[in-house]
Amino acid sequence: MIKFPTHNKKLTDWVEKMARLCEPDDIVWIDGSDAQRQSLEKEAMATGEILQLNQEKLPGCFLHRTAVDDVARTEHLTFICTKRKRDAGSTNNWMHPRTAYRKTKEIFKSAMRGRTMYVIPFSMGPVGSPFSKIGVELTDSRYVVLNMLIMTRSGEAVLRQLEKEDNFTKCLHSKAQLDINKRLILHFPEDNTIWSVGSGYGGNVLLGKKCLSLRIASFIARKERWLAEHMLIMGIEEPNGHIKYIAAAFPSACGKTNLAMLLPPDGLKIKGYRIWTVGDDIAWMRIDSDGSLWAINPETGFFGVAVGTNSQTNPNMMDTIKKNTIYTNVLLKPDGTIWWEGGDGEAPQEGIDWQGRPWRPGMTDSHGRPVLGAHSNSRFTTPILNCPTVSFRLEQHHGVPISAIIFGGRRGQVAPLVYESFSWQHGVFIGATMASERTAAQVGQLGEVRRDPMAMLPFCGYNMAEYFRHWLEMGKRMVKPPRIFHVNWFRTDELGRFLWPGFRENLRVLEWILDRCNNKADALRTPIGYLPFPCDIDMTGLQLPKGILERLLQIHKEDWFEELKGIKKFFRQFKKDLPIELWQEYEALSQRLKSDE
Ligand code: OXD
Ligand code: MN
């Protein structure tokens, strides 16, 4: 009989039951200590799961390579398993829990033979905070353990908390045979359970992240009347020393991580703004006793995309990842450091690519396509405490008060640089109709518009129409709801060139947003919302050709009438589940556009 370091019977019963299914050789409880982490690192190096990088240049850093067909989240293998299909809604893959458990048990059966099962008790959010939720992940992957130690608060302290509260999300993961045909990422919100099998890729296997903190948490949040969102949280310290916090949702590849830790542009430096990073990916938000919205970042690390990250696009991240970081699927240089396309410096003359093969710049495959040194979704897992702009309020149990919510997308046309909603309800409409155009990096037709409401399309753990209703209701319960804005950094000219320089310069737009929150800036009422007067965006130190700012703020009616058609088509899939308020907002926008003609 194995001795378990907890008296929580629900926990011990479940661990024993899962061990009977997976048949590991051994069970090891993760205590969160440095000594245990170091011994796991040694074991993982010995098995080849991780490779130690140059410890002088990159102390505490390692490289991991995934299986070649296991490099990204697999949305088509990700399911919401509710008893009724309707509860998963039209935007999720659905499987009945009975079928899901039966099918997946077959894959988990004996999957851990010859392996150790690690038990990771983890807390999303500060241990003991009323915002936080506990999970326990069982896994046969040391890579998962080492990543979870960075991304979550794990170990002893969480076990102690579990002596006081009984409730935890049961997360079971096995690499099994890493077989894409036996890979499933299953969520059972009604059982507070996640089963992930056959993958070793972070987004599929670090179960505290997308699986718990978004899919399961969004389901719980609706019941408990709070919000679990795919949002960054940042503080902007104003020249007077006050810090205002904003939360922002963007679909993938829109620069969310870069924005979360942006450096003020030179032209605005004199004003003394300072950015404080609370989180880059997930926000849990509650209405507090003061009637306003407060947010925490439930994570303690960043799981960021390496390709494209460099000292220009994100200097703070480049500082963050210099130590104690796990790199996944990047290029290994001969000196034991790493490189990726769109990273700092020239491509090395030689190296080992993300698949472990010798690599030289300019290599092509049998179809004449360039062979990349790093995978386009290569990642780093790095502690948020390494970040030079990390917020000092990270551990505060009530989080930070949110003054503004920002939605954004990648639109060549249609959406202006920034606009503000007329009301919370109108803001929910703006979030619900958020969209991005496909880039060359995505499968599908270039320029095609993909609707991604609140950037939650792949992450909402229940019927998205009900999710919209929940958002509408949250607005009614707040005394002082945050103002809601929409931004678009990606507007282009007729040759497809970006009109707005983006990156650090985005602070100029955030400044206008803060001014609106402080009732310091006027705005133009247009059919789509409030727009800035060009003179209210501080352009000190940024020379845009004449008329460009005006173009960035233009609204073309023909584009918006087209947009209405796309919105209607998108809304129709929700049938009668769609809250009437969203159709009302649709009609109101249509009327405003018509009467403005
Ligand atoms: C992520 C994502 O990995 O949103 O954060 O895909
Ligand atoms: Mn994300």
XYZ file of C-alpha atoms and ligand atoms in Angstrom:
604
model
C 0.000 0.000 0.000
C 1.481 3.358 -1.085
C 1.479 6.122 1.501
C -0.171 9.282 0.186
C 0.773 12.712 1.608
C -2.844 13.822 2.061
C -5.923 12.981 4.108
C -8.254 14.117 1.343
C -10.100 10.874 0.690
C -11.693 12.077 -2.511
C -8.208 12.754 -3.830
C -6.625 9.497 -2.696
C -9.572 7.431 -3.979
C -9.339 9.103 -7.379
C -5.551 8.727 -7.650
C -5.860 5.037 -6.773
C -8.639 4.520 -9.297
C -6.712 6.212 -12.098
C -3.584 4.257 -11.166
C -5.570 1.024 -11.474
C -6.560 2.121 -14.978
C -3.161 3.357 -16.191
C -0.994 0.875 -14.229
C 2.102 3.031 -13.621
C 5.145 1.357 -12.070
C 5.307 4.082 -9.479
C 3.428 7.112 -8.145
C 5.323 10.296 -7.240
C 3.685 13.302 -5.590
C 5.007 16.672 -6.671
C 5.878 18.778 -3.635
C 7.039 21.929 -5.403
C 10.551 21.811 -3.908
C 13.696 22.829 -5.802
C 15.322 19.521 -4.872
C 12.538 17.482 -6.463
C 12.503 19.683 -9.566
C 16.243 19.319 -9.983
C 16.094 15.570 -9.691
C 13.288 15.475 -12.289
C 15.389 17.636 -14.602
C 18.254 15.155 -14.230
C 15.996 12.211 -14.998
C 14.457 14.008 -18.000
C 17.946 14.772 -19.324
C 18.922 11.136 -18.911
C 15.881 9.948 -20.875
C 16.394 12.598 -23.561
C 13.066 14.324 -22.810
C 14.958 17.560 -22.311
C 18.390 18.750 -23.273
C 20.372 21.092 -21.093
C 21.298 24.319 -22.881
C 24.489 26.353 -22.413
C 24.296 27.043 -18.674
C 26.613 30.035 -18.800
C 24.542 31.844 -21.373
C 21.128 30.396 -20.514
C 21.182 29.294 -16.846
C 18.445 26.877 -15.886
C 17.287 26.546 -19.512
C 16.385 23.387 -21.409
C 15.226 22.342 -24.870
C 12.455 19.883 -25.600
C 11.368 18.494 -28.972
C 7.841 17.201 -29.455
C 6.809 14.478 -31.873
C 6.682 15.858 -35.404
C 2.887 15.560 -35.630
C 2.290 16.949 -32.139
C 3.194 20.618 -32.398
C -0.008 22.571 -31.732
C -3.427 22.404 -30.118
C -5.611 19.945 -31.961
C -8.997 21.629 -32.023
C -10.587 18.834 -34.049
C -9.634 16.328 -31.325
C -10.870 18.571 -28.505
C -14.348 17.851 -27.144
C -16.822 19.183 -24.625
C -18.542 16.163 -23.112
C -21.884 17.201 -21.650
C -24.915 14.968 -21.292
C -26.902 17.166 -23.692
C -25.367 18.236 -27.002
C -27.089 21.583 -26.743
C -25.059 22.420 -23.627
C -21.835 22.251 -25.645
C -23.394 24.465 -28.326
C -22.838 24.881 -32.028
C -19.199 26.000 -31.862
C -17.768 23.039 -29.909
C -17.096 19.414 -30.795
C -19.347 17.302 -28.610
C -19.266 13.748 -27.326
C -21.581 12.092 -24.806
C -19.654 11.532 -21.534
C -20.455 7.822 -21.534
C -19.031 7.348 -25.035
C -16.092 9.613 -24.259
C -15.077 7.764 -21.091
C -15.538 4.371 -22.694
C -13.530 5.229 -25.790
C -10.726 6.918 -23.916
C -10.452 4.327 -21.146
C -9.293 1.932 -23.817
C -6.386 4.261 -24.634
C -5.517 5.000 -20.986
C -5.646 1.290 -20.093
C -2.132 0.233 -18.987
C -0.739 3.323 -20.771
C 1.635 4.090 -17.885
C 3.203 0.630 -17.615
C 6.957 1.040 -17.223
C 6.425 4.710 -16.353
C 5.892 6.835 -13.268
C 2.615 8.603 -12.595
C 3.254 12.092 -11.242
C 0.574 13.694 -9.099
C 0.655 17.478 -9.427
C -1.595 19.410 -7.049
C -1.854 22.921 -8.482
C -3.696 26.140 -7.813
C -4.819 28.463 -10.552
C -4.579 31.809 -8.789
C -2.968 32.543 -5.411
C -3.416 29.601 -3.031
C -6.470 30.264 -0.872
C -7.763 33.280 -2.822
C -11.541 33.367 -3.379
C -10.704 33.755 -7.098
C -8.628 30.576 -7.250
C -9.416 27.014 -8.275
C -7.471 23.881 -7.502
C -6.657 21.119 -9.933
C -4.704 17.897 -9.644
C -2.999 16.622 -12.771
C -1.875 13.023 -13.106
C 0.673 12.631 -15.870
C 3.361 10.293 -17.107
C 5.396 13.132 -18.613
C 8.271 14.795 -16.781
C 8.089 17.594 -19.368
C 4.533 18.278 -18.216
C 5.619 18.345 -14.566
C 8.479 20.754 -15.262
C 6.191 23.039 -17.287
C 3.422 22.949 -14.679
C 5.957 23.978 -12.028
C 6.544 27.146 -14.082
C 2.973 27.830 -15.161
C 1.133 27.168 -11.873
C 1.528 27.264 -8.116
C 2.099 23.568 -7.458
C 2.964 21.247 -4.599
C 2.739 21.141 -0.790
C 0.886 24.417 -0.222
C -1.877 23.293 -2.555
C -2.166 19.914 -0.848
C -2.556 21.715 2.485
C -5.313 23.837 0.939
C -6.961 20.628 -0.246
C -7.242 19.548 3.374
C -9.540 22.564 3.834
C -11.522 22.466 0.597
C -12.634 19.340 -1.133
C -13.215 20.566 -4.599
C -10.647 20.141 -7.359
C -10.577 19.551 -11.090
C -9.529 15.986 -11.841
C -7.012 16.163 -14.688
C -5.682 12.959 -16.204
C -2.967 12.985 -18.856
C -0.930 10.302 -20.531
C 1.344 10.567 -23.520
C 0.299 6.979 -24.185
C 1.912 6.166 -27.564
C 1.772 9.783 -28.853
C -0.390 8.380 -31.611
C -2.355 11.057 -33.463
C -5.082 8.497 -34.131
C -5.440 7.900 -30.413
C -5.249 11.504 -29.313
C -8.192 13.103 -27.512
C -8.554 16.192 -25.356
C -11.801 15.754 -23.443
C -13.563 18.085 -21.037
C -16.301 16.890 -18.727
C -17.537 20.130 -17.172
C -20.394 18.366 -15.367
C -17.814 16.136 -13.599
C -15.118 18.814 -13.200
C -12.819 16.459 -15.101
C -10.324 16.657 -17.966
C -8.863 13.678 -19.833
C -6.059 14.271 -22.306
C -4.330 11.405 -24.038
C -1.875 10.801 -26.869
C -0.286 14.262 -26.982
C 2.764 15.920 -25.451
C 2.136 19.441 -26.783
C 1.720 22.120 -24.091
C -1.678 23.486 -25.099
C -3.076 19.925 -24.995
C -1.319 18.692 -21.876
C -0.635 21.532 -19.440
C -4.133 20.984 -18.213
C -4.173 24.006 -15.908
C -4.025 26.297 -18.918
C -6.584 26.238 -21.738
C -8.391 23.140 -20.465
C -8.970 24.178 -16.850
C -8.515 27.948 -16.835
C -10.688 28.542 -19.896
C -12.904 25.601 -20.876
C -13.744 24.195 -17.443
C -13.453 27.575 -15.708
C -15.818 29.296 -18.153
C -18.434 26.643 -17.344
C -17.919 27.098 -13.578
C -17.789 30.880 -13.966
C -21.251 31.020 -15.479
C -22.674 29.031 -12.569
C -20.803 31.104 -9.989
C -21.372 34.368 -11.861
C -17.867 35.446 -12.801
C -15.860 35.522 -16.048
C -13.024 33.260 -17.234
C -11.563 34.956 -20.279
C -8.809 34.625 -22.880
C -7.377 38.020 -21.994
C -4.150 39.730 -21.060
C -4.170 41.982 -18.017
C -1.886 44.997 -17.849
C -1.492 48.007 -15.640
C -0.657 51.385 -17.102
C 0.923 53.672 -14.570
C -0.058 57.177 -15.490
C 2.261 60.112 -15.110
C 0.464 61.011 -11.821
C 1.373 57.611 -10.366
C -2.090 56.073 -10.571
C -2.249 52.668 -12.195
C -5.218 51.784 -14.358
C -5.701 48.164 -15.365
C -7.091 46.907 -18.627
C -7.985 43.437 -19.900
C -7.749 42.660 -23.599
C -8.801 39.774 -25.837
C -7.227 39.112 -29.226
C -7.297 36.006 -31.405
C -3.971 34.204 -31.965
C -1.247 36.067 -33.879
C -2.449 39.552 -32.944
C 0.358 40.406 -30.499
C -1.364 39.840 -27.152
C 1.824 38.834 -25.351
C 3.747 41.775 -26.832
C 1.069 44.228 -25.725
C 1.000 42.832 -22.181
C 4.595 43.970 -21.583
C 5.067 46.795 -24.037
C 7.745 49.443 -23.602
C 6.488 53.026 -23.973
C 7.571 54.555 -27.306
C 10.401 57.086 -27.130
C 8.080 59.970 -28.011
C 5.881 59.323 -24.958
C 8.712 58.467 -22.533
C 8.835 62.005 -21.246
C 5.307 61.532 -19.896
C 6.558 58.849 -17.533
C 4.174 55.996 -18.359
C 5.076 52.599 -16.971
C 3.567 49.275 -17.903
C 2.921 46.542 -15.350
C 2.292 43.041 -16.645
C -0.279 41.021 -14.730
C -0.834 38.324 -17.357
C -0.581 37.633 -21.086
C -3.226 34.989 -21.724
C -5.958 34.402 -19.160
C -8.056 36.634 -16.891
C -10.477 35.511 -14.198
C -12.735 38.407 -13.321
C -15.223 38.870 -10.500
C -17.574 41.581 -9.409
C -16.359 42.640 -5.981
C -18.264 44.282 -3.140
C -17.544 47.719 -4.679
C -19.623 46.748 -7.730
C -16.698 46.868 -10.123
C -14.814 44.164 -11.973
C -11.588 42.761 -10.491
C -9.226 40.392 -12.259
C -6.484 37.917 -11.526
C -4.169 36.056 -13.837
C -4.489 32.452 -12.654
C -1.097 31.489 -14.132
C 2.487 32.087 -12.984
C 4.274 31.772 -16.306
C 4.141 32.530 -19.995
C 3.804 29.815 -22.628
C 4.742 32.090 -25.499
C 5.395 31.696 -29.210
C 9.122 31.968 -29.962
C 9.054 32.641 -33.718
C 8.811 36.389 -34.259
C 9.818 37.286 -30.698
C 12.889 39.541 -30.726
C 14.345 42.645 -29.112
C 12.263 44.893 -31.332
C 8.898 43.165 -31.033
C 9.228 42.327 -27.339
C 12.408 43.367 -25.490
C 10.906 42.526 -22.091
C 10.199 38.971 -23.160
C 13.743 38.622 -24.495
C 14.945 39.522 -20.981
C 12.424 37.198 -19.372
C 13.539 34.066 -21.233
C 17.231 34.313 -20.409
C 16.953 31.934 -17.471
C 14.888 29.084 -16.017
C 13.056 28.618 -19.298
C 12.008 25.514 -21.198
C 12.191 25.962 -24.954
C 10.153 23.710 -27.208
C 10.853 23.037 -30.898
C 13.400 25.816 -31.478
C 16.717 25.493 -33.333
C 19.777 24.378 -31.350
C 23.009 26.219 -32.115
C 26.433 24.545 -31.897
C 27.263 26.569 -28.758
C 24.286 25.153 -26.887
C 22.141 28.273 -27.263
C 19.031 28.573 -29.408
C 17.606 30.512 -32.335
C 14.355 30.879 -34.235
C 13.140 32.580 -37.375
C 12.203 36.158 -36.579
C 14.412 36.041 -33.496
C 17.456 38.135 -32.661
C 20.568 37.930 -34.799
C 21.425 36.288 -38.076
C 20.563 32.674 -38.717
C 23.489 30.521 -37.520
C 25.584 28.880 -40.221
C 24.583 25.495 -38.879
C 22.449 23.973 -36.167
C 20.018 21.222 -35.277
C 16.445 21.958 -36.340
C 13.309 21.447 -34.257
C 13.033 17.897 -35.557
C 16.582 17.075 -34.418
C 18.093 17.117 -37.914
C 21.236 18.958 -39.085
C 20.213 22.342 -40.482
C 21.783 25.106 -42.548
C 20.204 28.377 -43.682
C 18.692 28.231 -47.165
C 17.914 24.498 -47.017
C 14.822 23.421 -48.938
C 12.666 20.316 -48.811
C 11.818 18.008 -51.715
C 9.101 20.492 -52.819
C 11.603 23.364 -52.829
C 10.082 24.926 -49.711
C 12.411 26.420 -47.094
C 13.157 24.148 -44.148
C 12.560 26.078 -40.933
C 15.050 25.826 -38.088
C 12.335 26.356 -35.482
C 8.715 25.255 -35.802
C 6.385 28.186 -36.491
C 4.598 27.342 -33.215
C 7.818 26.849 -31.227
C 7.403 27.964 -27.635
C 9.063 29.006 -24.413
C 7.741 28.325 -20.957
C 9.071 30.940 -18.607
C 8.279 32.264 -15.108
C 6.339 35.533 -15.018
C 8.586 36.625 -12.145
C 11.483 36.860 -14.634
C 9.632 39.596 -16.506
C 11.093 43.072 -15.898
C 7.583 44.588 -15.967
C 5.887 42.021 -13.726
C 3.154 43.576 -11.586
C 3.718 43.706 -7.838
C 0.035 42.783 -7.433
C 0.406 39.276 -8.786
C -0.171 37.586 -5.440
C -2.987 39.858 -4.284
C -5.998 37.720 -3.572
C -8.470 40.203 -5.040
C -6.435 40.960 -8.129
C -6.666 44.336 -9.832
C -9.626 46.571 -10.741
C -10.389 46.640 -14.462
C -11.164 50.043 -15.996
C -11.418 48.984 -19.638
C -11.935 45.850 -21.680
C -10.432 45.808 -25.149
C -11.410 43.510 -27.987
C -9.289 43.327 -31.106
C -8.785 41.545 -34.357
C -6.661 41.545 -37.469
C -8.621 43.403 -40.140
C -7.072 44.900 -43.265
C -10.165 47.068 -43.670
C -13.483 47.654 -41.873
C -12.426 48.211 -38.257
C -10.789 51.555 -37.448
C -7.720 51.852 -35.233
C -9.890 52.218 -32.134
C -13.496 52.835 -31.138
C -15.524 52.697 -27.974
C -18.873 51.034 -27.440
C -21.964 53.038 -26.513
C -22.788 50.767 -23.590
C -21.950 47.428 -21.984
C -24.568 45.700 -24.161
C -23.131 47.251 -27.310
C -19.667 46.234 -26.074
C -20.819 42.620 -25.732
C -22.046 42.826 -29.341
C -18.615 44.109 -30.396
C -16.914 41.239 -28.536
C -19.364 38.672 -29.896
C -18.696 39.747 -33.495
C -14.911 39.989 -33.178
C -13.094 38.698 -36.220
C -9.664 38.195 -37.713
C -8.472 37.605 -41.224
C -6.443 34.518 -41.920
C -2.740 35.088 -42.428
C -0.373 33.016 -44.546
C 0.476 31.070 -41.399
C -2.998 29.540 -41.170
C -4.719 26.899 -43.203
C -7.576 28.263 -45.314
C -8.146 31.069 -47.736
C -5.971 34.110 -47.257
C -7.934 37.125 -46.049
C -10.955 34.997 -45.110
C -12.694 36.370 -42.032
C -12.928 34.069 -39.062
C -15.285 35.152 -36.291
C -13.786 34.503 -32.899
C -16.079 35.951 -30.226
C -14.072 37.381 -27.328
C -11.169 35.230 -28.720
C -12.944 32.350 -26.953
C -14.103 30.278 -29.922
C -11.751 27.353 -29.166
C -11.964 27.845 -25.395
C -15.577 28.329 -24.339
C -16.568 25.248 -22.345
C -20.298 25.515 -23.022
C -22.895 26.845 -25.431
C -21.515 30.111 -26.762
C -24.995 31.665 -27.014
C -25.352 31.111 -23.262
C -21.903 32.608 -22.840
C -23.098 35.808 -24.548
C -26.119 35.854 -22.223
C -23.822 35.487 -19.244
C -21.762 38.466 -20.422
C -24.932 40.549 -20.773
C -26.022 39.597 -17.276
C -22.661 40.408 -15.742
C -23.032 43.937 -17.100
C -26.362 44.378 -15.324
C -24.836 43.376 -11.994
C -22.036 45.939 -12.039
C -22.352 49.406 -10.522
C -19.414 50.612 -12.546
C -18.738 48.280 -15.464
C -15.485 48.720 -17.375
C -15.807 50.621 -20.634
C -15.485 48.444 -23.723
C -13.275 49.284 -26.723
C -12.256 47.670 -30.000
C -8.800 48.103 -31.552
C -7.304 47.092 -34.895
C -3.546 47.449 -35.312
C -3.632 45.827 -38.756
C -5.376 48.198 -41.150
C -3.660 48.258 -44.549
C -3.437 50.476 -47.629
C -4.335 49.401 -51.170
C -0.955 47.660 -51.484
C -1.510 45.682 -48.325
C 1.015 47.682 -46.262
C 0.214 48.311 -42.619
C -0.875 51.888 -41.935
C -0.124 51.761 -38.215
C 3.368 50.887 -36.921
C 1.979 48.896 -33.974
C 4.083 47.443 -31.141
C 5.278 50.185 -28.756
C 3.277 52.829 -30.613
C 0.078 51.097 -29.490
C 0.482 52.890 -26.175
C -0.784 56.024 -27.963
C -4.101 54.292 -28.472
C -4.151 52.961 -24.913
C -3.553 56.532 -23.757
C -6.741 57.647 -25.510
C -8.580 54.731 -23.934
C -7.365 55.797 -20.484
C -8.355 59.393 -21.230
C -11.860 58.176 -22.060
C -11.980 56.221 -18.796
C -10.886 59.355 -16.938
C -13.430 61.495 -18.835
C -10.549 63.510 -20.213
C -11.067 63.007 -23.958
C -13.975 63.853 -26.166
C -15.082 61.554 -28.968
C -16.986 61.563 -32.203
C -20.286 59.690 -32.155
C -20.427 57.492 -35.290
C -22.750 54.647 -36.320
C -20.293 52.033 -35.023
C -19.314 53.703 -31.734
C -17.277 56.589 -30.330
C -14.138 57.402 -32.311
C -11.211 59.601 -31.302
C -10.647 62.963 -32.880
C -7.211 62.636 -34.510
C -5.928 65.523 -32.403
C -6.657 63.525 -29.236
C -4.096 60.846 -30.073
C -0.684 62.042 -28.953
C 1.637 61.575 -31.919
C 4.723 63.161 -30.351
C 7.780 61.498 -31.862
C 5.836 59.490 -34.429
C 5.839 60.812 -37.956
C 3.060 59.253 -39.991
C 2.591 60.512 -43.563
C -0.082 63.191 -43.823
C -3.633 61.911 -43.659
C -2.732 58.414 -42.407
C -4.137 58.841 -38.924
C -7.363 60.128 -40.450
C -7.431 57.070 -42.728
C -6.905 54.793 -39.768
C -9.997 56.292 -38.196
C -12.192 56.221 -41.275
C -15.347 54.184 -41.516
C -16.471 52.997 -44.928
C -20.192 52.325 -44.935
C -20.006 49.777 -47.786
C -17.558 47.715 -45.693
C -19.870 47.862 -42.703
C -22.929 46.803 -44.707
C -20.865 43.789 -45.839
C -19.832 43.258 -42.239
C -23.490 43.158 -41.202
C -24.068 40.295 -43.650
C -21.186 38.345 -42.111
C -22.493 38.994 -38.606
C -25.992 37.873 -39.534
C -24.656 34.620 -40.976
C -22.555 34.055 -37.879
C -25.407 34.798 -35.457
C -27.848 32.551 -37.292
C -25.962 29.400 -36.315
C -27.044 29.993 -32.706
C -30.700 29.865 -33.768
C -33.116 30.820 -31.008
C -30.440 30.466 -28.317
C -28.880 33.783 -29.300
C -29.851 36.482 -26.776
C -32.354 38.896 -28.287
C -30.192 41.802 -27.115
C -27.540 40.865 -29.688
C -30.095 40.930 -32.520
C -31.234 44.293 -31.163
C -27.682 45.595 -31.330
C -27.398 44.229 -34.857
C -30.578 46.073 -35.887
C -29.483 49.239 -34.132
C -26.133 49.229 -35.942
C -27.868 48.626 -39.241
C -30.294 51.526 -38.585
C -27.509 53.889 -37.537
C -25.564 53.081 -40.697
C -28.645 53.636 -42.859
C -29.810 56.848 -41.213
C -26.317 58.290 -41.405
C -26.390 58.039 -45.218
C -2.173 30.103 -26.838
C -3.271 30.196 -27.809
O -1.345 29.193 -26.969
O -4.146 31.048 -27.605
O -2.137 30.929 -25.918
O -3.297 29.429 -28.777
Mn -3.917 32.061 -25.708
